[in-house]
Short mmCIF file of C-alpha atoms and ligand atoms in Angstrom, two decimals:
data_model
loop_
_atom_site.label_atom_id
_atom_site.label_comp_id
_atom_site.label_asym_id
_atom_site.label_seq_id
_atom_site.Cartn_x
_atom_site.Cartn_y
_atom_site.Cartn_z
CA MET A 1 -38.89 -40.80 30.54
CA ILE A 2 -39.60 -37.55 32.31
CA LYS A 3 -42.66 -36.91 34.40
CA THR A 4 -43.32 -33.25 33.64
CA ASN A 5 -45.96 -32.08 31.25
CA ILE A 6 -44.47 -29.03 29.71
CA LYS A 7 -47.69 -27.94 28.01
CA ASP A 8 -49.53 -27.86 31.36
CA MET A 9 -46.70 -25.96 33.02
CA LEU A 10 -46.64 -23.37 30.25
CA ALA A 11 -50.42 -22.95 30.14
CA THR A 12 -50.38 -20.27 32.85
CA TYR A 13 -47.29 -18.47 31.53
CA ASP A 14 -47.39 -14.89 30.34
CA LYS A 15 -45.24 -15.39 27.23
CA LYS A 16 -44.55 -11.66 26.91
CA ASN A 17 -43.13 -11.47 30.40
CA LEU A 18 -40.65 -14.32 30.68
CA THR A 19 -37.82 -14.57 33.21
CA ILE A 20 -34.58 -16.41 32.56
CA GLY A 21 -33.36 -18.19 35.67
CA THR A 22 -30.28 -20.20 36.52
CA VAL A 23 -28.00 -21.13 39.37
CA CYS A 24 -25.30 -18.52 40.06
CA SER A 25 -22.25 -20.46 38.96
CA HIS A 26 -20.57 -21.98 35.87
CA SER A 27 -21.83 -19.79 32.95
CA SER A 28 -24.48 -17.77 34.78
CA LEU A 29 -22.89 -14.34 34.15
CA GLN A 30 -23.04 -15.07 30.45
CA ILE A 31 -26.60 -16.44 30.61
CA PHE A 32 -27.86 -13.37 32.51
CA ASN A 33 -25.94 -11.02 30.22
CA GLY A 34 -27.41 -12.73 27.14
CA ALA A 35 -30.94 -12.53 28.54
CA LYS A 36 -30.50 -8.85 29.37
CA LYS A 37 -29.27 -8.15 25.84
CA GLU A 38 -32.53 -9.68 24.60
CA GLY A 39 -34.62 -7.62 27.04
CA LEU A 40 -35.66 -10.54 29.27
CA LYS A 41 -35.87 -10.50 33.05
CA THR A 42 -33.35 -12.53 35.03
CA LEU A 43 -33.40 -14.48 38.28
CA GLY A 44 -30.35 -15.94 39.98
CA ILE A 45 -30.51 -18.85 42.39
CA SER A 46 -27.65 -18.63 44.81
CA VAL A 47 -26.80 -21.68 46.85
CA GLY A 48 -25.61 -21.05 50.41
CA GLU A 49 -25.10 -17.30 50.24
CA LYS A 50 -25.47 -14.41 47.86
CA LYS A 51 -22.15 -14.09 46.12
CA LYS A 52 -20.91 -10.55 46.53
CA PHE A 53 -18.89 -10.45 43.31
CA TYR A 54 -22.04 -10.23 41.18
CA ASP A 55 -22.31 -6.59 42.33
CA ALA A 56 -19.10 -5.91 40.45
CA PHE A 57 -20.66 -7.04 37.16
CA PRO A 58 -23.85 -5.00 36.62
CA LEU A 59 -24.39 -6.41 33.12
CA GLY A 60 -24.09 -9.98 34.35
CA LYS A 61 -25.96 -9.60 37.63
CA PRO A 62 -29.51 -11.01 37.75
CA ASP A 63 -32.41 -8.63 38.47
CA GLU A 64 -33.37 -10.76 41.45
CA PHE A 65 -31.69 -13.32 43.70
CA TYR A 66 -33.16 -16.35 45.43
CA ILE A 67 -30.98 -17.78 48.16
CA VAL A 68 -31.39 -21.48 48.93
CA ASP A 69 -29.55 -23.60 51.49
CA LYS A 70 -28.88 -26.43 49.11
CA TYR A 71 -29.55 -27.27 45.47
CA ARG A 72 -32.41 -29.59 46.36
CA ASP A 73 -34.37 -26.68 47.82
CA ILE A 74 -34.90 -25.28 44.33
CA ALA A 75 -37.87 -27.62 43.86
CA ARG A 76 -39.60 -25.95 46.84
CA PHE A 77 -39.84 -22.73 44.85
CA SER A 78 -41.49 -24.35 41.81
CA GLU A 79 -44.80 -22.60 42.23
CA GLU A 80 -43.25 -19.22 42.93
CA PHE A 81 -40.97 -19.56 39.91
CA ARG A 82 -43.87 -20.53 37.68
CA GLU A 83 -45.80 -17.47 38.87
CA LYS A 84 -42.84 -15.38 37.72
CA ASN A 85 -42.84 -17.14 34.31
CA VAL A 86 -39.38 -18.52 34.98
CA ILE A 87 -37.60 -20.68 32.44
CA LEU A 88 -34.57 -22.37 33.97
CA ILE A 89 -31.37 -22.75 31.97
CA PRO A 90 -29.57 -25.87 33.12
CA HIS A 91 -25.78 -25.62 32.97
CA GLY A 92 -23.14 -28.20 33.89
CA SER A 93 -22.91 -27.40 37.60
CA PHE A 94 -26.68 -27.00 37.93
CA VAL A 95 -27.42 -30.57 36.81
CA GLU A 96 -24.41 -32.09 38.53
CA TYR A 97 -25.11 -30.62 41.96
CA LEU A 98 -28.90 -30.85 41.84
CA GLY A 99 -28.59 -34.51 40.89
CA ALA A 100 -29.97 -36.09 37.74
CA GLU A 101 -33.09 -37.54 39.38
CA ASN A 102 -34.06 -34.25 41.04
CA PHE A 103 -33.46 -32.39 37.82
CA LEU A 104 -35.62 -34.82 35.86
CA HIS A 105 -38.56 -34.25 38.16
CA LEU A 106 -38.29 -30.49 38.58
CA GLN A 107 -41.73 -28.97 37.96
CA ILE A 108 -40.36 -25.83 36.36
CA PRO A 109 -39.92 -25.38 32.58
CA THR A 110 -36.28 -25.92 31.65
CA PHE A 111 -34.50 -25.15 28.39
CA GLY A 112 -33.59 -28.21 26.31
CA ASN A 113 -34.64 -31.83 26.35
CA ARG A 114 -34.32 -33.53 29.75
CA ASN A 115 -34.37 -36.96 28.12
CA VAL A 116 -30.81 -36.39 26.94
CA LEU A 117 -29.55 -36.81 30.48
CA SER A 118 -29.46 -40.59 30.60
CA TRP A 119 -27.78 -40.70 27.20
CA GLU A 120 -24.86 -38.50 28.20
CA SER A 121 -24.37 -39.64 31.80
CA ASP A 122 -24.23 -43.37 31.08
CA ARG A 123 -20.94 -44.01 29.26
CA ASN A 124 -22.33 -47.07 27.45
CA LYS A 125 -25.37 -45.20 26.14
CA GLU A 126 -23.20 -42.23 25.21
CA ARG A 127 -21.04 -44.58 23.10
CA LEU A 128 -24.15 -46.07 21.47
CA TRP A 129 -25.33 -42.58 20.56
CA LEU A 130 -22.03 -41.18 19.27
CA GLU A 131 -20.81 -44.30 17.48
CA GLY A 132 -24.33 -44.85 16.19
CA ALA A 133 -24.01 -41.37 14.67
CA GLY A 134 -20.88 -42.52 12.84
CA LEU A 135 -18.37 -40.64 15.05
CA THR A 136 -15.06 -42.18 16.09
CA MET A 137 -14.46 -42.46 19.82
CA PRO A 138 -11.24 -43.48 21.58
CA LYS A 139 -11.07 -47.25 21.95
CA GLU A 140 -12.20 -48.67 25.25
CA ILE A 141 -9.96 -51.23 26.97
CA LYS A 142 -12.17 -53.68 28.85
CA ASN A 143 -9.39 -55.69 30.50
CA PRO A 144 -6.52 -53.70 32.07
CA LYS A 145 -4.19 -56.59 31.22
CA ASP A 146 -4.63 -55.55 27.58
CA ILE A 147 -2.97 -52.16 28.14
CA THR A 148 -0.21 -52.01 25.55
CA LYS A 149 -0.34 -48.28 24.72
CA PRO A 150 -0.96 -45.15 26.85
CA VAL A 151 -4.46 -45.08 28.30
CA ILE A 152 -6.45 -42.63 30.38
CA VAL A 153 -8.39 -44.00 33.32
CA LYS A 154 -11.58 -42.11 34.14
CA TYR A 155 -13.57 -42.59 37.31
CA HIS A 156 -17.32 -42.46 36.86
CA GLY A 157 -19.00 -39.35 38.13
CA ALA A 158 -15.63 -37.68 38.82
CA LYS A 159 -16.03 -33.92 38.90
CA GLY A 160 -13.86 -31.95 36.49
CA GLY A 161 -11.46 -34.76 35.62
CA LYS A 162 -10.49 -35.29 39.27
CA GLY A 163 -8.47 -38.44 39.88
CA PHE A 164 -8.10 -39.31 36.19
CA PHE A 165 -4.68 -40.72 35.38
CA ILE A 166 -2.53 -41.93 32.52
CA ALA A 167 -1.02 -45.41 32.48
CA LYS A 168 1.29 -46.89 29.89
CA THR A 169 1.41 -50.45 31.18
CA TYR A 170 -0.70 -52.83 33.24
CA GLU A 171 1.79 -52.47 36.12
CA GLU A 172 1.40 -48.68 36.13
CA PHE A 173 -2.36 -49.06 36.05
CA LYS A 174 -2.31 -51.50 38.98
CA LYS A 175 -0.15 -49.15 41.05
CA ARG A 176 -2.44 -46.16 40.61
CA VAL A 177 -5.97 -47.48 40.31
CA ASP A 178 -8.51 -47.11 43.12
CA GLU A 179 -10.52 -50.32 42.78
CA SER A 180 -13.21 -49.07 45.16
CA LYS A 181 -14.50 -46.76 42.40
CA SER A 182 -15.88 -47.73 39.02
CA TYR A 183 -13.86 -46.55 36.05
CA THR A 184 -13.44 -46.69 32.28
CA ILE A 185 -10.13 -47.22 30.50
CA GLN A 186 -9.76 -45.38 27.21
CA GLU A 187 -7.00 -45.24 24.65
CA PHE A 188 -5.11 -41.96 25.25
CA VAL A 189 -5.49 -40.12 21.95
CA MET A 190 -2.47 -38.08 20.86
CA GLY A 191 -3.38 -34.84 19.14
CA THR A 192 -4.81 -31.41 19.88
CA ARG A 193 -8.00 -30.84 21.81
CA TYR A 194 -10.98 -28.83 20.59
CA TYR A 195 -14.20 -28.44 22.56
CA ILE A 196 -16.75 -27.48 19.93
CA HIS A 197 -19.86 -25.51 20.91
CA PHE A 198 -22.94 -26.12 18.74
CA PHE A 199 -26.48 -24.84 18.94
CA TYR A 200 -29.32 -26.93 17.55
CA SER A 201 -32.68 -25.30 16.97
CA PRO A 202 -35.56 -27.62 16.06
CA ILE A 203 -37.73 -24.57 15.27
CA ARG A 204 -35.54 -22.41 13.02
CA LYS A 205 -34.35 -23.09 9.49
CA ASP A 206 -31.93 -20.19 9.05
CA ALA A 207 -28.61 -22.03 9.56
CA TYR A 208 -27.05 -25.37 8.52
CA GLU A 209 -30.23 -27.19 7.65
CA LEU A 210 -31.09 -30.55 9.22
CA SER A 211 -34.05 -32.92 8.72
CA LYS A 212 -35.81 -30.77 11.35
CA GLY A 213 -34.57 -27.28 12.16
CA SER A 214 -30.96 -26.17 11.83
CA LEU A 215 -27.53 -26.19 13.41
CA GLN A 216 -25.06 -23.41 14.28
CA LEU A 217 -21.42 -23.44 15.34
CA LEU A 218 -21.09 -20.72 17.98
CA SER A 219 -17.55 -21.13 19.29
CA MET A 220 -14.83 -23.51 20.47
CA ASP A 221 -12.36 -23.56 23.34
CA ARG A 222 -9.59 -25.56 24.88
CA ARG A 223 -9.79 -26.39 28.54
CA ASP A 224 -6.97 -25.41 30.80
CA GLU A 225 -6.30 -28.44 32.94
CA THR A 226 -4.06 -28.59 35.96
CA THR A 227 -1.51 -30.04 36.28
CA ILE A 228 -1.22 -31.81 32.92
CA ASP A 229 -1.08 -28.58 30.88
CA GLU A 230 1.88 -27.13 32.77
CA VAL A 231 3.64 -30.23 33.95
CA GLN A 232 6.49 -29.88 31.46
CA ARG A 233 7.74 -26.81 33.36
CA LEU A 234 9.14 -29.07 36.00
CA GLY A 235 10.51 -31.90 33.83
CA SER A 236 9.25 -34.76 31.70
CA ILE A 237 6.22 -36.70 32.87
CA GLN A 238 8.48 -39.74 33.16
CA GLU A 239 10.86 -37.93 35.53
CA LEU A 240 8.00 -36.65 37.64
CA GLU A 241 6.30 -40.03 37.80
CA GLU A 242 9.52 -41.45 39.21
CA LEU A 243 9.29 -38.86 41.99
CA GLY A 244 5.69 -39.88 42.63
CA ILE A 245 4.25 -36.69 41.07
CA HIS A 246 1.36 -37.58 38.77
CA PRO A 247 -0.29 -35.21 36.28
CA THR A 248 -3.99 -34.49 36.89
CA PHE A 249 -6.85 -33.24 34.68
CA VAL A 250 -8.67 -30.75 36.89
CA VAL A 251 -10.29 -27.99 34.83
CA THR A 252 -9.39 -24.51 36.02
CA GLY A 253 -10.34 -22.35 33.04
CA ASN A 254 -10.94 -22.12 29.31
CA ILE A 255 -8.87 -20.76 26.44
CA PRO A 256 -10.35 -19.40 23.20
CA ILE A 257 -9.33 -21.13 20.01
CA VAL A 258 -10.18 -21.45 16.31
CA MET A 259 -9.67 -24.38 14.00
CA ARG A 260 -8.24 -24.53 10.48
CA GLU A 261 -11.09 -23.53 8.23
CA SER A 262 -10.71 -26.65 6.07
CA LEU A 263 -11.87 -28.76 9.03
CA LEU A 264 -15.21 -26.98 9.38
CA SER A 265 -17.04 -29.26 6.92
CA LYS A 266 -16.14 -32.21 9.14
CA VAL A 267 -17.19 -30.27 12.22
CA PHE A 268 -20.67 -29.58 10.82
CA LYS A 269 -21.00 -33.15 9.57
CA MET A 270 -20.27 -34.45 13.07
CA GLY A 271 -22.75 -32.01 14.60
CA GLU A 272 -25.37 -32.99 12.06
CA GLU A 273 -24.97 -36.72 12.67
CA VAL A 274 -25.08 -36.29 16.44
CA VAL A 275 -28.32 -34.31 16.22
CA GLU A 276 -29.99 -36.62 13.70
CA LYS A 277 -29.17 -39.66 15.84
CA SER A 278 -30.43 -37.87 18.95
CA ILE A 279 -33.76 -37.15 17.27
CA GLU A 280 -34.10 -40.84 16.52
CA LEU A 281 -33.06 -41.95 20.03
CA PHE A 282 -34.78 -39.50 22.36
CA GLY A 283 -36.36 -36.57 20.54
CA GLY A 284 -33.24 -34.46 19.99
CA VAL A 285 -30.39 -32.72 21.80
CA ILE A 286 -32.02 -29.30 21.86
CA GLY A 287 -30.10 -26.03 22.25
CA SER A 288 -26.42 -25.93 23.16
CA PHE A 289 -24.21 -28.97 23.16
CA CYS A 290 -20.47 -29.52 23.02
CA LEU A 291 -18.38 -32.20 21.36
CA GLU A 292 -15.09 -32.77 23.14
CA THR A 293 -12.59 -33.87 20.54
CA VAL A 294 -8.97 -34.63 19.81
CA VAL A 295 -7.70 -33.96 16.27
CA THR A 296 -4.96 -36.40 15.34
CA GLU A 297 -1.99 -35.76 13.06
CA ASN A 298 -4.04 -37.33 10.25
CA LEU A 299 -6.64 -34.60 10.81
CA GLU A 300 -9.15 -37.11 12.12
CA PHE A 301 -11.52 -36.29 14.94
CA LYS A 302 -11.86 -38.55 17.93
CA VAL A 303 -14.73 -37.57 20.17
CA PHE A 304 -14.24 -38.52 23.80
CA GLU A 305 -17.29 -36.87 25.35
CA ILE A 306 -20.48 -34.94 24.69
CA SER A 307 -21.97 -32.30 26.98
CA ALA A 308 -25.61 -31.70 26.24
CA ARG A 309 -25.99 -28.18 27.57
CA ILE A 310 -24.13 -24.86 27.79
CA VAL A 311 -20.50 -25.55 28.71
CA ALA A 312 -18.20 -23.17 30.60
CA GLY A 313 -15.96 -23.13 27.52
CA THR A 314 -18.41 -20.64 25.97
CA ASN A 315 -17.53 -18.05 28.65
CA PRO A 316 -14.63 -16.42 26.76
CA TYR A 317 -17.18 -15.35 24.14
CA ILE A 318 -19.58 -13.09 26.03
CA SER A 319 -19.21 -10.55 23.24
CA GLY A 320 -19.11 -13.08 20.41
CA SER A 321 -16.62 -15.52 18.93
CA PRO A 322 -14.87 -15.64 15.55
CA TYR A 323 -17.76 -17.93 14.47
CA SER A 324 -20.80 -16.34 16.12
CA GLU A 325 -19.62 -12.94 14.86
CA LEU A 326 -20.43 -14.30 11.39
CA ILE A 327 -24.02 -14.91 12.50
CA GLN A 328 -24.66 -11.70 14.46
CA PRO A 329 -22.33 -9.28 16.24
CA ASN A 330 -22.11 -9.82 20.00
CA LEU A 331 -23.74 -13.23 19.98
CA SER A 332 -22.81 -15.40 22.95
CA THR A 333 -24.30 -18.83 23.65
CA GLY A 334 -26.19 -17.25 26.57
CA ARG A 335 -27.70 -14.68 24.24
CA ARG A 336 -28.53 -17.33 21.63
CA ILE A 337 -30.45 -19.28 24.28
CA ALA A 338 -32.45 -16.15 25.16
CA GLN A 339 -33.16 -15.54 21.47
CA GLU A 340 -34.42 -19.08 21.01
CA ILE A 341 -36.77 -18.70 23.98
CA LYS A 342 -38.04 -15.34 22.70
CA TYR A 343 -38.62 -16.77 19.24
CA GLY A 344 -40.38 -19.84 20.67
CA ALA A 345 -42.64 -17.57 22.73
CA GLU A 346 -43.49 -15.37 19.74
CA LYS A 347 -44.32 -18.33 17.49
CA ASN A 348 -46.05 -20.34 20.20
CA LEU A 349 -43.40 -23.07 19.92
CA LEU A 350 -42.01 -23.06 23.45
CA SER A 351 -43.05 -26.64 24.09
CA GLU A 352 -40.70 -27.72 21.26
CA ILE A 353 -37.61 -26.34 23.02
CA LEU A 354 -38.44 -26.69 26.72
CA SER A 355 -39.12 -29.71 28.88
P1 AMP B 401 -13.49 -35.91 30.30
O1 AMP B 401 -13.97 -35.92 31.73
O2 AMP B 401 -13.87 -37.16 29.55
O3 AMP B 401 -13.91 -34.65 29.60
O4 AMP B 401 -11.89 -35.90 30.35
C1 AMP B 401 -11.14 -34.95 31.08
C2 AMP B 401 -9.92 -34.54 30.30
O5 AMP B 401 -9.08 -35.69 30.05
C3 AMP B 401 -10.20 -33.99 28.91
O6 AMP B 401 -10.51 -32.62 28.95
C4 AMP B 401 -8.93 -34.27 28.16
O7 AMP B 401 -7.89 -33.36 28.43
C5 AMP B 401 -8.49 -35.60 28.74
N1 AMP B 401 -8.97 -36.76 27.96
C6 AMP B 401 -10.14 -37.39 28.10
N2 AMP B 401 -10.25 -38.44 27.29
C7 AMP B 401 -9.09 -38.50 26.60
C8 AMP B 401 -8.56 -39.38 25.61
N3 AMP B 401 -9.23 -40.46 25.21
N4 AMP B 401 -7.32 -39.11 25.12
C9 AMP B 401 -6.62 -38.05 25.55
N5 AMP B 401 -7.05 -37.19 26.49
C10 AMP B 401 -8.28 -37.40 27.01
#
């Protein structure tokens, strides 16, 4: 459980003068742009050096920069940030590079529920949560000798799919695996990938209603992964494997996508079950979260991962997506986060959405 007391931290905050802060990376241009659209101040934390390219994007550039040597130094500015009424928006890179423990103990109000962290970062707990919510996940193969169909081997803590590989037999697995690292073996699910971006508000009832609050679907994307997504240009995977060239899963970008409309009921049902289970387990996955799914030829969803904060796949939708456009024109996830914070401040409900 986390050590911060959000109510104490917020006690000194001027709720009419909030600043949205995040680390300059990942989805920060979108987060700053969304905050600006909602009339909030913005603060960018730049690690190492101020990145010059922000000057080229005036609508995505924060009002103020803080330069720190390393991620860990962020904690040293806690008091200063609190004086500026800063609310930090954690994104994927932020949490990964700061480190889970440091993030958990940061004495600065952050958007979302920090207790989600252990449930998404521990693969066993993640499975308990998602399967407990009634979702179908790819089968896990405990003993590599039981590999009879294609599997994907994932190293724990690997950044952006680095080092992941496909094996079709035990022999292939043995040849490729790095036993010095811990890994999980999952059934390789054949189908098409959809990374679905939800937004759960525990304090608003104006969307898909849940036992507490409501749920929105803001957008979806497909990740562009090198080299697996282009490997066929050079020959079949089989041919390449024989030459010692193995496909990899390193994320380099994101592609916008929509899903057949008839699947949306299932999409909302999955989102609903994930949120309801999260409320029961740890008080709720608050704000943005993403279900990473494969849709099979039988139109069934297999969920291989959950990300419990803004994902970079929302970046193609800075000026809205085919879904968020049906909620409000120009609504990005970054802007939706700013709206939630503004609403929480107005209704004195910030402690329900921050931790
Ligand atoms: P992850 O780190 O779990 O998000 O996985 C990285 C990438 O590997 C995903 O974006 C997918 O392209 C692929 N992947 C992961 N799990 C599976 C699976 N069970 N079946 C097929 N592809 C997968």
